[in-house]
Structure formats: C-alpha cells, structure tokens
CSV table of C-alpha atoms and ligand atoms in Angstrom, one decimal:
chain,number,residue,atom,x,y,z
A,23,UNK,CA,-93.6,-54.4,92.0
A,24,UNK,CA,-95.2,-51.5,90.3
A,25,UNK,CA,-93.2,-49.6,88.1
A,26,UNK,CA,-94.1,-46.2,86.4
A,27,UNK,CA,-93.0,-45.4,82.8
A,28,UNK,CA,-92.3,-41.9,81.9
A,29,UNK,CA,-92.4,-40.4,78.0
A,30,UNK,CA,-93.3,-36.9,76.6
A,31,UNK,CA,-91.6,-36.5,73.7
A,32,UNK,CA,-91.5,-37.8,70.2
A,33,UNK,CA,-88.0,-39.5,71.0
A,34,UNK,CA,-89.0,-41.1,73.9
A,35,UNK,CA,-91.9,-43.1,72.1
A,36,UNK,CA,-89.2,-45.4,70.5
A,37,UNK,CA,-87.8,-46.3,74.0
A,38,UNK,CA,-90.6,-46.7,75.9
A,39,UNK,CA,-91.8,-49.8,73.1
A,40,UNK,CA,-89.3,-52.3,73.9
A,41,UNK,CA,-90.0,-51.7,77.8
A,42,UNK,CA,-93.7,-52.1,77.4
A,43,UNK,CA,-93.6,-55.3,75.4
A,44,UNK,CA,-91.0,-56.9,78.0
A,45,UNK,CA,-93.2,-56.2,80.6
A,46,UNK,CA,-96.2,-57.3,78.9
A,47,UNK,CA,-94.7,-60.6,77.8
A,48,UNK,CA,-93.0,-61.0,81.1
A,49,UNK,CA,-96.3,-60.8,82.9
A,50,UNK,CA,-98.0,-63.5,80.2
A,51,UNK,CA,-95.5,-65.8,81.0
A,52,UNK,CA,-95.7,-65.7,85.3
A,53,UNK,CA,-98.8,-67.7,86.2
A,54,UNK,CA,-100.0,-66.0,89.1
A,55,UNK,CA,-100.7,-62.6,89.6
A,56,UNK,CA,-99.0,-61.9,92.1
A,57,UNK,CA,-95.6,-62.0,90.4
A,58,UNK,CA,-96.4,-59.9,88.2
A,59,UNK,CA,-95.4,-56.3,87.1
A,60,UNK,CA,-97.5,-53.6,87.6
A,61,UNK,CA,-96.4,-50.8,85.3
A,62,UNK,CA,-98.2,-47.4,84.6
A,63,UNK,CA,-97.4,-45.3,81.6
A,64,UNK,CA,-97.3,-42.0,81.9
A,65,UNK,CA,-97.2,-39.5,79.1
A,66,UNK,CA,-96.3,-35.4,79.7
A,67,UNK,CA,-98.1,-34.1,77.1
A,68,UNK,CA,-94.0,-32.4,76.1
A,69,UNK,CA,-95.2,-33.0,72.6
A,70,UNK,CA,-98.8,-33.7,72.1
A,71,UNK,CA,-99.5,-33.3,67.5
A,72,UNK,CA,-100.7,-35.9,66.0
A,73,UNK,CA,-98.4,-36.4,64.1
A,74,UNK,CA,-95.2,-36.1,67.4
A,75,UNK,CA,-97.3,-37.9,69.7
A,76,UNK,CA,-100.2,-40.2,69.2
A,77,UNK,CA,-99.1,-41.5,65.2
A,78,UNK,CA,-96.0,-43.0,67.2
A,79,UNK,CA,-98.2,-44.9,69.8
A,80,UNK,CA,-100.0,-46.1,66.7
A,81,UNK,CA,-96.9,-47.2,64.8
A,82,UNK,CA,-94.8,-48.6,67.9
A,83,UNK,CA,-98.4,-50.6,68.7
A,84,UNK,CA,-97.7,-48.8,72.6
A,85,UNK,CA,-100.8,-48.9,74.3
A,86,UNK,CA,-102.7,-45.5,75.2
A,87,UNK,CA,-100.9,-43.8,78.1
A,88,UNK,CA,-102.6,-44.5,81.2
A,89,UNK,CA,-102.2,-40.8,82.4
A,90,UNK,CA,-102.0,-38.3,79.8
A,91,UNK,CA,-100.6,-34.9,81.8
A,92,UNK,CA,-101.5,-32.5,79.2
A,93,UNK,CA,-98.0,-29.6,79.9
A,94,UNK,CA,-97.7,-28.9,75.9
A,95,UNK,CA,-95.1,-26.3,75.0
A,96,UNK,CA,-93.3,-23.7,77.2
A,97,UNK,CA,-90.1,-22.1,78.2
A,98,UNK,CA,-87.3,-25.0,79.9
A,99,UNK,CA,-88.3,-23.6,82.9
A,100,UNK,CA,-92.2,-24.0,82.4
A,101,UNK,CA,-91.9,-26.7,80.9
A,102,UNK,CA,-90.3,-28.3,83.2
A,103,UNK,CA,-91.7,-27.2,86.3
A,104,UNK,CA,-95.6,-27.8,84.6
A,105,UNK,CA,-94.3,-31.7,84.1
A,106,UNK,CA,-92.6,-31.6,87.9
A,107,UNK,CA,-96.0,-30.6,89.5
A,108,UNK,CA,-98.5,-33.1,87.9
A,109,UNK,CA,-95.9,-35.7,87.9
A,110,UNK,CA,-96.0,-35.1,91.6
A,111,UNK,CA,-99.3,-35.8,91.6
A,112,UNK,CA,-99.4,-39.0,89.8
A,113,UNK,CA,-96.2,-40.7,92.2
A,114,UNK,CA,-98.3,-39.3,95.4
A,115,UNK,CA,-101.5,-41.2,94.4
A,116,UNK,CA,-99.8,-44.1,92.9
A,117,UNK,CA,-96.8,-44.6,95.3
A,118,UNK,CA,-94.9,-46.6,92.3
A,119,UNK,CA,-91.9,-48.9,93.6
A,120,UNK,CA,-89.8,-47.5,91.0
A,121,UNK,CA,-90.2,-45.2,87.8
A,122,UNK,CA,-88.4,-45.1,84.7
A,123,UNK,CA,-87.2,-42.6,82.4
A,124,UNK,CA,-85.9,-42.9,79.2
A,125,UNK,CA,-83.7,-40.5,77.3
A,126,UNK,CA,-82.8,-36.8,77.7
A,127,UNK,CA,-85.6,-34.4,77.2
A,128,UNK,CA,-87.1,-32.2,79.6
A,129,UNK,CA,-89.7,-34.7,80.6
A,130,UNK,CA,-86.2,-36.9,81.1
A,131,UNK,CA,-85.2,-34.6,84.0
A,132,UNK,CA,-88.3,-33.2,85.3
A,133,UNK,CA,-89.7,-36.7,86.2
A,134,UNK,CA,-86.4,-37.4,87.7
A,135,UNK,CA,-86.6,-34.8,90.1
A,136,UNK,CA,-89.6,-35.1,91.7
A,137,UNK,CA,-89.2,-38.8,91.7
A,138,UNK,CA,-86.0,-38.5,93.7
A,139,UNK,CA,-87.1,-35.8,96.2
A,140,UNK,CA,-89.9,-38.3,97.1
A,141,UNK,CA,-87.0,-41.1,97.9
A,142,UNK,CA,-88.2,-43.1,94.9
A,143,UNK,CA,-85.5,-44.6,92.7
A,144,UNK,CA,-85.1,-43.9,89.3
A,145,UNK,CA,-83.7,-46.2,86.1
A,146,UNK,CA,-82.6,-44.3,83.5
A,147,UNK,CA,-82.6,-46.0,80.1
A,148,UNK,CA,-79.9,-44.7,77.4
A,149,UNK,CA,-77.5,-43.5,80.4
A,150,UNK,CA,-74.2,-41.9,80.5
A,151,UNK,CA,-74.4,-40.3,76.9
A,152,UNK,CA,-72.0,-37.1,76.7
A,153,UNK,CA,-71.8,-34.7,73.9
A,154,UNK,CA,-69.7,-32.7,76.6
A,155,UNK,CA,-71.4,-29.6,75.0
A,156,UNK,CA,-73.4,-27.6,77.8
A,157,UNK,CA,-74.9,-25.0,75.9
A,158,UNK,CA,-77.5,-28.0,74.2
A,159,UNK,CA,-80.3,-28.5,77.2
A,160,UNK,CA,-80.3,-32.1,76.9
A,161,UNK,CA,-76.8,-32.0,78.3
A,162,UNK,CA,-77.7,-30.6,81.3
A,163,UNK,CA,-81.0,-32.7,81.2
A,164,UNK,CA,-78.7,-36.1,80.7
A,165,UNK,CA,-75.7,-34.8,83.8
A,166,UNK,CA,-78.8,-33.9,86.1
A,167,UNK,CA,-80.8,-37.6,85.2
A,168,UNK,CA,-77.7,-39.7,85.8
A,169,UNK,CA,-76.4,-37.7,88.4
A,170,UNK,CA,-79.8,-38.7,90.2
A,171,UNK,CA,-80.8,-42.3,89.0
A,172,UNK,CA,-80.3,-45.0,90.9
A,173,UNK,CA,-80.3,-47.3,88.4
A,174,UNK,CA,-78.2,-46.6,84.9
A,175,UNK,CA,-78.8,-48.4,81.7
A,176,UNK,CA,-76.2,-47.6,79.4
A,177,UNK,CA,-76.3,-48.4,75.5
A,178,UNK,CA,-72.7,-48.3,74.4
A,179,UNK,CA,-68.6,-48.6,75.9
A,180,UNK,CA,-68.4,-45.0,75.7
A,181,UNK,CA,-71.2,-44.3,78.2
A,182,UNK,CA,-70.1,-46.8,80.7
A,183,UNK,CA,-66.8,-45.0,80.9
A,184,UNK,CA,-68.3,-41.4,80.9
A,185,UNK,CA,-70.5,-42.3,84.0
A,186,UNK,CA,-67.4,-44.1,86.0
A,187,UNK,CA,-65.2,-40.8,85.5
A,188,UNK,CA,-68.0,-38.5,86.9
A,189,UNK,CA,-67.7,-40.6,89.9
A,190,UNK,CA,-71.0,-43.2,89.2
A,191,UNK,CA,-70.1,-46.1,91.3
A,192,UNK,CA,-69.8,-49.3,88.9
A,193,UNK,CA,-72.3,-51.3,90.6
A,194,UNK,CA,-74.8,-49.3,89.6
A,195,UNK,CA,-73.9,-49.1,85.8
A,196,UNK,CA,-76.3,-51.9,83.4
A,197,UNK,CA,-74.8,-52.2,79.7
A,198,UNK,CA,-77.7,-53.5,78.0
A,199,UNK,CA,-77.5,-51.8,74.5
A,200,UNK,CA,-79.5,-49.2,72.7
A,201,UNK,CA,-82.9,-49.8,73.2
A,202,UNK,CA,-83.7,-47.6,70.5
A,203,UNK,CA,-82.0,-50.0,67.9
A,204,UNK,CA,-83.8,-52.7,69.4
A,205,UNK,CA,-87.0,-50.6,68.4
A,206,UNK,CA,-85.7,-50.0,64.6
A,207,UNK,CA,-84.4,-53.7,64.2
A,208,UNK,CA,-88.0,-54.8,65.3
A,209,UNK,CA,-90.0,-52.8,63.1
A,210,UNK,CA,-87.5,-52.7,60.3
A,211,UNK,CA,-89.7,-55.0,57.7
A,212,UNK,CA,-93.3,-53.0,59.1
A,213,UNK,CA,-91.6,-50.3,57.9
A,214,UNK,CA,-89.9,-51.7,54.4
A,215,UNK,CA,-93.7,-52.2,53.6
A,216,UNK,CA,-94.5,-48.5,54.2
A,217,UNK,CA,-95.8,-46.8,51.0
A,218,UNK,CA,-94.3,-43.5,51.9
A,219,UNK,CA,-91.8,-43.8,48.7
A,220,UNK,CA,-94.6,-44.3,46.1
A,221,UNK,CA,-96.7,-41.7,48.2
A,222,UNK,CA,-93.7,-38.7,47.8
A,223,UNK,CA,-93.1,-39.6,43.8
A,224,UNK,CA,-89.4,-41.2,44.8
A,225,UNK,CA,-90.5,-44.9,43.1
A,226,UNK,CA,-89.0,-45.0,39.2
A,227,UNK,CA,-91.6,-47.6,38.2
A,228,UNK,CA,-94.7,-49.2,39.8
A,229,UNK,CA,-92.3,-52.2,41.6
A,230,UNK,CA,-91.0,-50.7,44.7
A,231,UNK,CA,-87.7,-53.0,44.1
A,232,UNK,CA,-83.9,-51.3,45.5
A,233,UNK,CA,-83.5,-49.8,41.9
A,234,UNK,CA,-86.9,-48.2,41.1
A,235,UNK,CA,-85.9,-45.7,43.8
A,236,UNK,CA,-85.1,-42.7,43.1
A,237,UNK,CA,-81.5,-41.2,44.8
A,238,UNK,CA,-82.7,-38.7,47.4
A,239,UNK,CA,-81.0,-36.6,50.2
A,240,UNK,CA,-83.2,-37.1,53.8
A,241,UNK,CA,-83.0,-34.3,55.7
A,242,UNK,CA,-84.0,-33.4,59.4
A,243,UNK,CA,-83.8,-29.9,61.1
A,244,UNK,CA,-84.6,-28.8,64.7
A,245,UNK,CA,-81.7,-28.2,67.5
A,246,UNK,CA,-82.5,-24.8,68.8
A,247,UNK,CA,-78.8,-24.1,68.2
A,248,UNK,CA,-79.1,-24.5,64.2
A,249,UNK,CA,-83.1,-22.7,64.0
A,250,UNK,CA,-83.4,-20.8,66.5
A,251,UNK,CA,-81.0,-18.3,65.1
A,252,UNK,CA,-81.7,-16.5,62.1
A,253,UNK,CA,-77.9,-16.3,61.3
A,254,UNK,CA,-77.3,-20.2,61.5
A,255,UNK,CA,-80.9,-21.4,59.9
A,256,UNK,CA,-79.8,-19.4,57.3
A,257,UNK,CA,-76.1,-20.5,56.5
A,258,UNK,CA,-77.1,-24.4,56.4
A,259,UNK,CA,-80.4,-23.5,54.0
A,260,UNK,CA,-77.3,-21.7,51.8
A,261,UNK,CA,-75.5,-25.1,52.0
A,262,UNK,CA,-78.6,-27.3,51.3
A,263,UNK,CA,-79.3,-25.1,48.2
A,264,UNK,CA,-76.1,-26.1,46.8
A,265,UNK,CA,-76.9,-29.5,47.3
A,266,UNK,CA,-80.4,-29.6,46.2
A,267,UNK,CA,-79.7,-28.9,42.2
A,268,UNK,CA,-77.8,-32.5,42.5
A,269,UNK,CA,-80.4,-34.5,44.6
A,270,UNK,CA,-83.7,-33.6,45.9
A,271,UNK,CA,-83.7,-32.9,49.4
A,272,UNK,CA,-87.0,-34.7,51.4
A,273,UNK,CA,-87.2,-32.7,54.5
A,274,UNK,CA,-89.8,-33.4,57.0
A,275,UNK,CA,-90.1,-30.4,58.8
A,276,UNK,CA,-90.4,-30.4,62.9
A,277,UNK,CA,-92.6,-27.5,64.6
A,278,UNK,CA,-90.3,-25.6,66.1
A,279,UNK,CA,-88.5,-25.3,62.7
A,280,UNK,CA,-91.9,-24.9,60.6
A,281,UNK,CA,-92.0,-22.0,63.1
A,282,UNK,CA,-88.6,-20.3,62.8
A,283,UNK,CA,-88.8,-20.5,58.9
A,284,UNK,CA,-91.8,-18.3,59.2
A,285,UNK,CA,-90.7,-15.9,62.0
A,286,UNK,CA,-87.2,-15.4,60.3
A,287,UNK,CA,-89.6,-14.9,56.8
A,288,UNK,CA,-87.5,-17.9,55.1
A,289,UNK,CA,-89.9,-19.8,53.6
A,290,UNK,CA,-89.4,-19.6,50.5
A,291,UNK,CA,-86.1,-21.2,50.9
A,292,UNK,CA,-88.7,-24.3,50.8
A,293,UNK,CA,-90.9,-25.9,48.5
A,294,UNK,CA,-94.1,-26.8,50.8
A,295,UNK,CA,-96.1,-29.8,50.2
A,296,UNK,CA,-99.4,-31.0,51.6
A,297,UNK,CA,-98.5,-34.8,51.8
A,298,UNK,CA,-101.9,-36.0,52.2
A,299,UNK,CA,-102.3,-34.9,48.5
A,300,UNK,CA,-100.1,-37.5,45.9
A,301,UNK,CA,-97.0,-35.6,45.5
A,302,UNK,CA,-93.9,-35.7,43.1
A,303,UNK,CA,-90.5,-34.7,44.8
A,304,UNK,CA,-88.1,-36.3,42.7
A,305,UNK,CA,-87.3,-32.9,41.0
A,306,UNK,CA,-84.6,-30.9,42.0
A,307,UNK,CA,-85.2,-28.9,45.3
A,308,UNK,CA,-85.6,-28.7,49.6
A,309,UNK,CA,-89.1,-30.5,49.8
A,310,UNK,CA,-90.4,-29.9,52.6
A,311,UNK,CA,-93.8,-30.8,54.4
A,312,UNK,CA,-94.8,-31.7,58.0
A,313,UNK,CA,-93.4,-34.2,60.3
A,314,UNK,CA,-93.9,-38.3,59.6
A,315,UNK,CA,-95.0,-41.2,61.9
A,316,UNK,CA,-92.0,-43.2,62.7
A,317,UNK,CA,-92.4,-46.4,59.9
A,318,UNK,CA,-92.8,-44.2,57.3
A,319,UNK,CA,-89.6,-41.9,58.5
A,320,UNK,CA,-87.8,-45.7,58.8
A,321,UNK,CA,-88.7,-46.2,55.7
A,322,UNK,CA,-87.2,-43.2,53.9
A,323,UNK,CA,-84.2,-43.7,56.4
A,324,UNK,CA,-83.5,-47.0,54.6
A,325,UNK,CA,-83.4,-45.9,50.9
A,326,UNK,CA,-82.2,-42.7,51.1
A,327,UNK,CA,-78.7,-42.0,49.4
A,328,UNK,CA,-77.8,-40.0,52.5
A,329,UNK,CA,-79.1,-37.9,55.3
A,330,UNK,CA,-78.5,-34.8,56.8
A,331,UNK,CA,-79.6,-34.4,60.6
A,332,UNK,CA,-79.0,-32.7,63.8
A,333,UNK,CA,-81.0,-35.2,65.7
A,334,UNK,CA,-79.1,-37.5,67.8
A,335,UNK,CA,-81.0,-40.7,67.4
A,336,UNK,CA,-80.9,-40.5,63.6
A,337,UNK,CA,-77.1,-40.6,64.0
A,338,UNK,CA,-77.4,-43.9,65.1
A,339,UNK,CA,-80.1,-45.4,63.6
A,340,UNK,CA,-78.5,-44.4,60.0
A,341,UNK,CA,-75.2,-46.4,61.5
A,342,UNK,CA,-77.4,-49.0,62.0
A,343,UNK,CA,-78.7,-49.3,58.4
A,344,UNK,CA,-75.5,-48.6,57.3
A,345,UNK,CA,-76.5,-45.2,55.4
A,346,UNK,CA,-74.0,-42.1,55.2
A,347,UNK,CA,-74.9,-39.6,57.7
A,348,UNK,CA,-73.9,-36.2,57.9
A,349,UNK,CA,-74.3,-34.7,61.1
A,350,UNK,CA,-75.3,-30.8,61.6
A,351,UNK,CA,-73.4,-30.0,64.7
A,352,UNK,CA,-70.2,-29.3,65.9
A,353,UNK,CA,-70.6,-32.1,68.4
A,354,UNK,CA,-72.1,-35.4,69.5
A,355,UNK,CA,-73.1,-37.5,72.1
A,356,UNK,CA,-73.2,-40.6,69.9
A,357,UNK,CA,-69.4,-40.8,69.1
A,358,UNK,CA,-69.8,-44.3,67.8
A,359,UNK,CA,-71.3,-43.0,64.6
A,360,UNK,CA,-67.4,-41.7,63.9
A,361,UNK,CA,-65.4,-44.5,65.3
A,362,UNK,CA,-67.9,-47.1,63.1
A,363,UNK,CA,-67.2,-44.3,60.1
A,364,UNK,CA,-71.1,-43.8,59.3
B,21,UD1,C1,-87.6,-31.7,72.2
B,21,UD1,C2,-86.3,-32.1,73.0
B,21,UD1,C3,-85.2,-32.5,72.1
B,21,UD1,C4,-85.7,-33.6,71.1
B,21,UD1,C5,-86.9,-33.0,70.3
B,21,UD1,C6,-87.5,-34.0,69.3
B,21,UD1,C7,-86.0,-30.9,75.1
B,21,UD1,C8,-85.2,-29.9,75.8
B,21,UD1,N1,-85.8,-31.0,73.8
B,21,UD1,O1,-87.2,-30.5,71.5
B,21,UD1,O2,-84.2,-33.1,72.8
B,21,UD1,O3,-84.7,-33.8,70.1
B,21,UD1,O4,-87.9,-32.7,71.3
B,21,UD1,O5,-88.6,-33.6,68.7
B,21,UD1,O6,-86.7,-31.6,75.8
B,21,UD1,N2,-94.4,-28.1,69.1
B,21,UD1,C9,-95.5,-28.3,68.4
B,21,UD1,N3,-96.2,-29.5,68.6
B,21,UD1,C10,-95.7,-30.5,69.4
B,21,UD1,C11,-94.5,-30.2,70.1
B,21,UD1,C12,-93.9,-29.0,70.0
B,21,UD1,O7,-96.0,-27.5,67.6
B,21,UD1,O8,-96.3,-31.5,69.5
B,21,UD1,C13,-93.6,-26.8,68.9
B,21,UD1,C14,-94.0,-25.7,69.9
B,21,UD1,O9,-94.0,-24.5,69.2
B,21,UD1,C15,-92.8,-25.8,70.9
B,21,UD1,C16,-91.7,-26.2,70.0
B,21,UD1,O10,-92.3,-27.1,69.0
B,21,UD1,O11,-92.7,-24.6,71.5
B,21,UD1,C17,-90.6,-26.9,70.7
B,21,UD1,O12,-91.1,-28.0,71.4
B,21,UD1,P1,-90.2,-28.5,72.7
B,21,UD1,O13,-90.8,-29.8,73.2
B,21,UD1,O14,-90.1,-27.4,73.6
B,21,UD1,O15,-88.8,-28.8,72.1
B,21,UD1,P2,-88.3,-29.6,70.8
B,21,UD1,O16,-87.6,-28.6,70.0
B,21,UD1,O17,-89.4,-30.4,70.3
C-alpha cells in the first residue's frame, strides 16, 4: 500500500502529525516489510516562512517533507492551479494507491482534483464541516474535497449529518474525531513547558505557577473577509481598542494581515514588537509581533483569560481547553463551539 500525504499550509501541519506517527508506529510493529505502509509526504510549498511552515514540522516532530513543491503565494486561481500541476507530477512518478488530504485550504482541493482525474481515491481527513457561508473559499474548497473523496473522515455528529444530506452515501462516511484535538491533547504538557509567558513579560513573579500569570486577551486576525477590507480591519481594531485599556491584547500577527495593516496605513493601531528581543506586554495595549510556532501559541492558548479569533481551528482547540472564545465572524463551521457554550 503506498499512501501519499498532502499539507501546504500552516493548518494542515497539526493534521498531518497524528497520521504520520500511526503510520510510523504501525509499520514498527508489522514484522515484515512487506506489510507495511509506504507513505510519502508531500508539502505545497502554500505557506513556506519559517515561522508558517518549517517551526511546525519542528514542534509537531513531523519528519522533513519528502517532496517540497515550492507554489508560495498567488491568486486562488494560481495558487491552485501551480499546486494542481506539480502535484500531477509527483502522483504520475509515484503512482500512490491512495492520497490523503487533510483540511480545507487550497492545497485541500487542488490535490483532490488532480488525484481524482487520475482515478486515484482520495481520504479526506476533517470531512463534512459546513459553515454554509460560500463567500469564505474554504467553503467551496471543503463542498469540492468531499464532493470528490472517496473516503470521508469526519470529526464531529454535525459533519456526519451535513455529508448524508448532500447526498454522501453512508458507507463511505468514517467518524473518527478531530484529529486536530488529538494533536493539542498530545503535545499539551510540551507545550505547558514553553517559556513563551516569561519571554512576552506576562509571568508576575519568577515561578511560572497558574497565579503568577498575568490576565491577558489572545488575539488572532487573518480571514480575508475581516483584513482584507479596509472598512472591516478597521471596525474590529476600533473594538479591540476599547478592550485593550482593560487587558492587554497579545496578537500574533499572520502575513496577510502584517500586510493589510501596512497597505490600509493602520499600523499604528499596533504596538510592534521584535520577540526575539525580551519584551514586556503586560501594559495596556494591541501587542502585536509576528507569527509563533505552534507549542508556544498552545501555550498562550492555555493561560490566556480569553481569545479573540477568526480562525476556525482555534474555536475548537479553546473548547478543548475550556477557555472563552470569541469568534470574529458572522458564522462557523465548528458549531460545536456554541452548542458546548465555549
Ligand atoms: C490560508 C488558508 C486559510 C487558513 C490560513 C491559515 C486558503 C484559501 N486559505 O490562508 O484557510 O486559515 O491559510 O494561515 O487556503 N504569506 C506569507 N508567508 C507565508 C504564507 C503566506 O507571507 O508563508 C502571505 C502572502 O502575502 C500571501 C498571504 O500571506 O499572499 C496569504 O497566504 P495564502 O496561503 O494565500 O492564504 P492565507 O491567508 O494564509
């Protein structure tokens, strides 16, 4: 059996880890080779920083890609149609048995495609998620990918029953859970011994007990529908500065939103920190600085006193930890978050 696994973005990092290790510990534990699974992981290159791309493969311990396809940044269309060629490439060489995606991004759906019009199935891991909102692309991304997989791996009820009434025949629906809570509860104590807290001035004293902490607002920013528009960017910073006298806002700040601040001339919305440098953001204020490897963004997940996001995946994992959430949109695909009241 040879399997290829697909990632390219930063949210796809934390999905792909659980897979890899299965494999890896399946394979120790069959004697000959033979029975073994071949896999291949492939990474699009989607995001390709430091610190969105190769700082997660160091965190989640995933092992380098085995082919790296280099697309970087573009339009949807380029985007997707740079990941659609090379991925051709790679499935005509390698002839895989089965390939697996994971998630909703445009890697998601490009890899999908060209898997399917080469009659090769397709698992997709995190299946049947609906915000039901088609002006955000990972809706289309997440209709197209289930529409087309073979195989669907769903994490929650709600999924299940979102794939049965677009017609997905049963047998073909897996619940297994939400692999990407199977990535935060097994790195949650790496992460509890992440230093990030003492490095960003949030520790009280020099113990890093619950108490020394101090109460901080976590904040994440980057759904083209909230920064890409100068209008909107502009009417949550007005809302955050009405928060930020109270608590200090820590705000690990994406790319594409590090870019809209300075095209829409907002910056100084933000106070900018170089976090290599110590720093001391327990003062009132939107403290901002560049984005964070995944322990140390766990980490600050834990303790904060609440978080602000438009990410999908934080909706959940703050459920998970059991840490107020206030989500930026008018909708969601994750409407667990409500009915568990995080
Ligand atoms: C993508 C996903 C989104 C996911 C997000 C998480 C799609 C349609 N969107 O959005 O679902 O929530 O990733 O991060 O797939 N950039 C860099 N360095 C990088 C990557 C991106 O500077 O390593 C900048 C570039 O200017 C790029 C912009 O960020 O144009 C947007 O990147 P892109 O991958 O197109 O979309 P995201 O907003 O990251």
């Amino acid at each position: 059996m040879k399997i290829i696994l697909a990632a390219g973005a930063r949210p796809n990092f934390m999905k792909v880890a659980p897979l890899v290790r299965a494999i890896e510990e399946y394979n120790a534990s069959v004697p000959s080779e033979g029975g073994r699974i071949d896999y291949l992981l492939v990474h699009t290159g989607q995001h390709y920083d430091f610190n969105m791309s190769d700082s997660f493969f160091k965190d989640l311990k995933l092992p380098q890609p085995h082919i790296y396809l280099g697309v970087g940044s573009g339009t949807h269309a380029e985007q997707t149609g740079k990941v659609m060629m090379e991925f051709e490439k790679v499935l005509l060489q390698e002839g895989p048995d089965l390939v697996v995606v994971v998630g909703d991004v445009n890697s998601t759906l490009a890899c999908t495609l060209v898997s399917v019009k080469l009659n090769i199935p397709v698992a997709h891991v995190e299946a049947g998620l609906r915000s039901f909102d088609r002006s955000m692309p990972e809706e289309i991304n997440r209709l197209v990918t289930d529409a087309l997989s073979t195989y669907l791996f769903t994490p929650s009820p709600d999924a299940d029953e979102n794939l049965l009434k677009e017609g997905v025949p049963a047998g073909r629906i897996y619940q297994v859970g939400d692999i990407m809570v199977d990535s935060l509860l097994f790195h949650l104590d790496e992460a509890k011994k992440s230093d990030i807290l003492a490095r960003l001035g949030l520790l009280k004293g020099s113990s890093p007990s619950p108490n020394s902490v101090v109460p901080y607002a976590l904040l994440t920013l980057h759904r083209p529908s909230n920064v890409d528009n100068r209008q909107s960017l502009q009417k949550i910073l007005s809302a955050l500065e009405l928060i930020a006298p109270k608590i200090p806002i820590i705000f690990p700040i994406h790319p594409r939103t590090q870019k809209q601040l300075g095209l829409f001339n907002l910056q100084d919305k933000i106070l900018f920190h170089d976090i290599d440098q110590v720093a001391e953001l327990s003062s009132p204020g939107i403290h901002g600085f560049d984005p964070l490897g995944y322990l140390d963004f766990l980490s600050l997940m834990i303790s904060a006193r609440f978080v602000l996001t438009d990410s999908g995946g934080i909706q959940e994992e703050t459920t998970v930890l059991g840490v107020p959430c206030l989500t930026l949109r008018d909708t969601t695909e994750r409407p667990i978050t409500i009915s568990e009241g995080t």
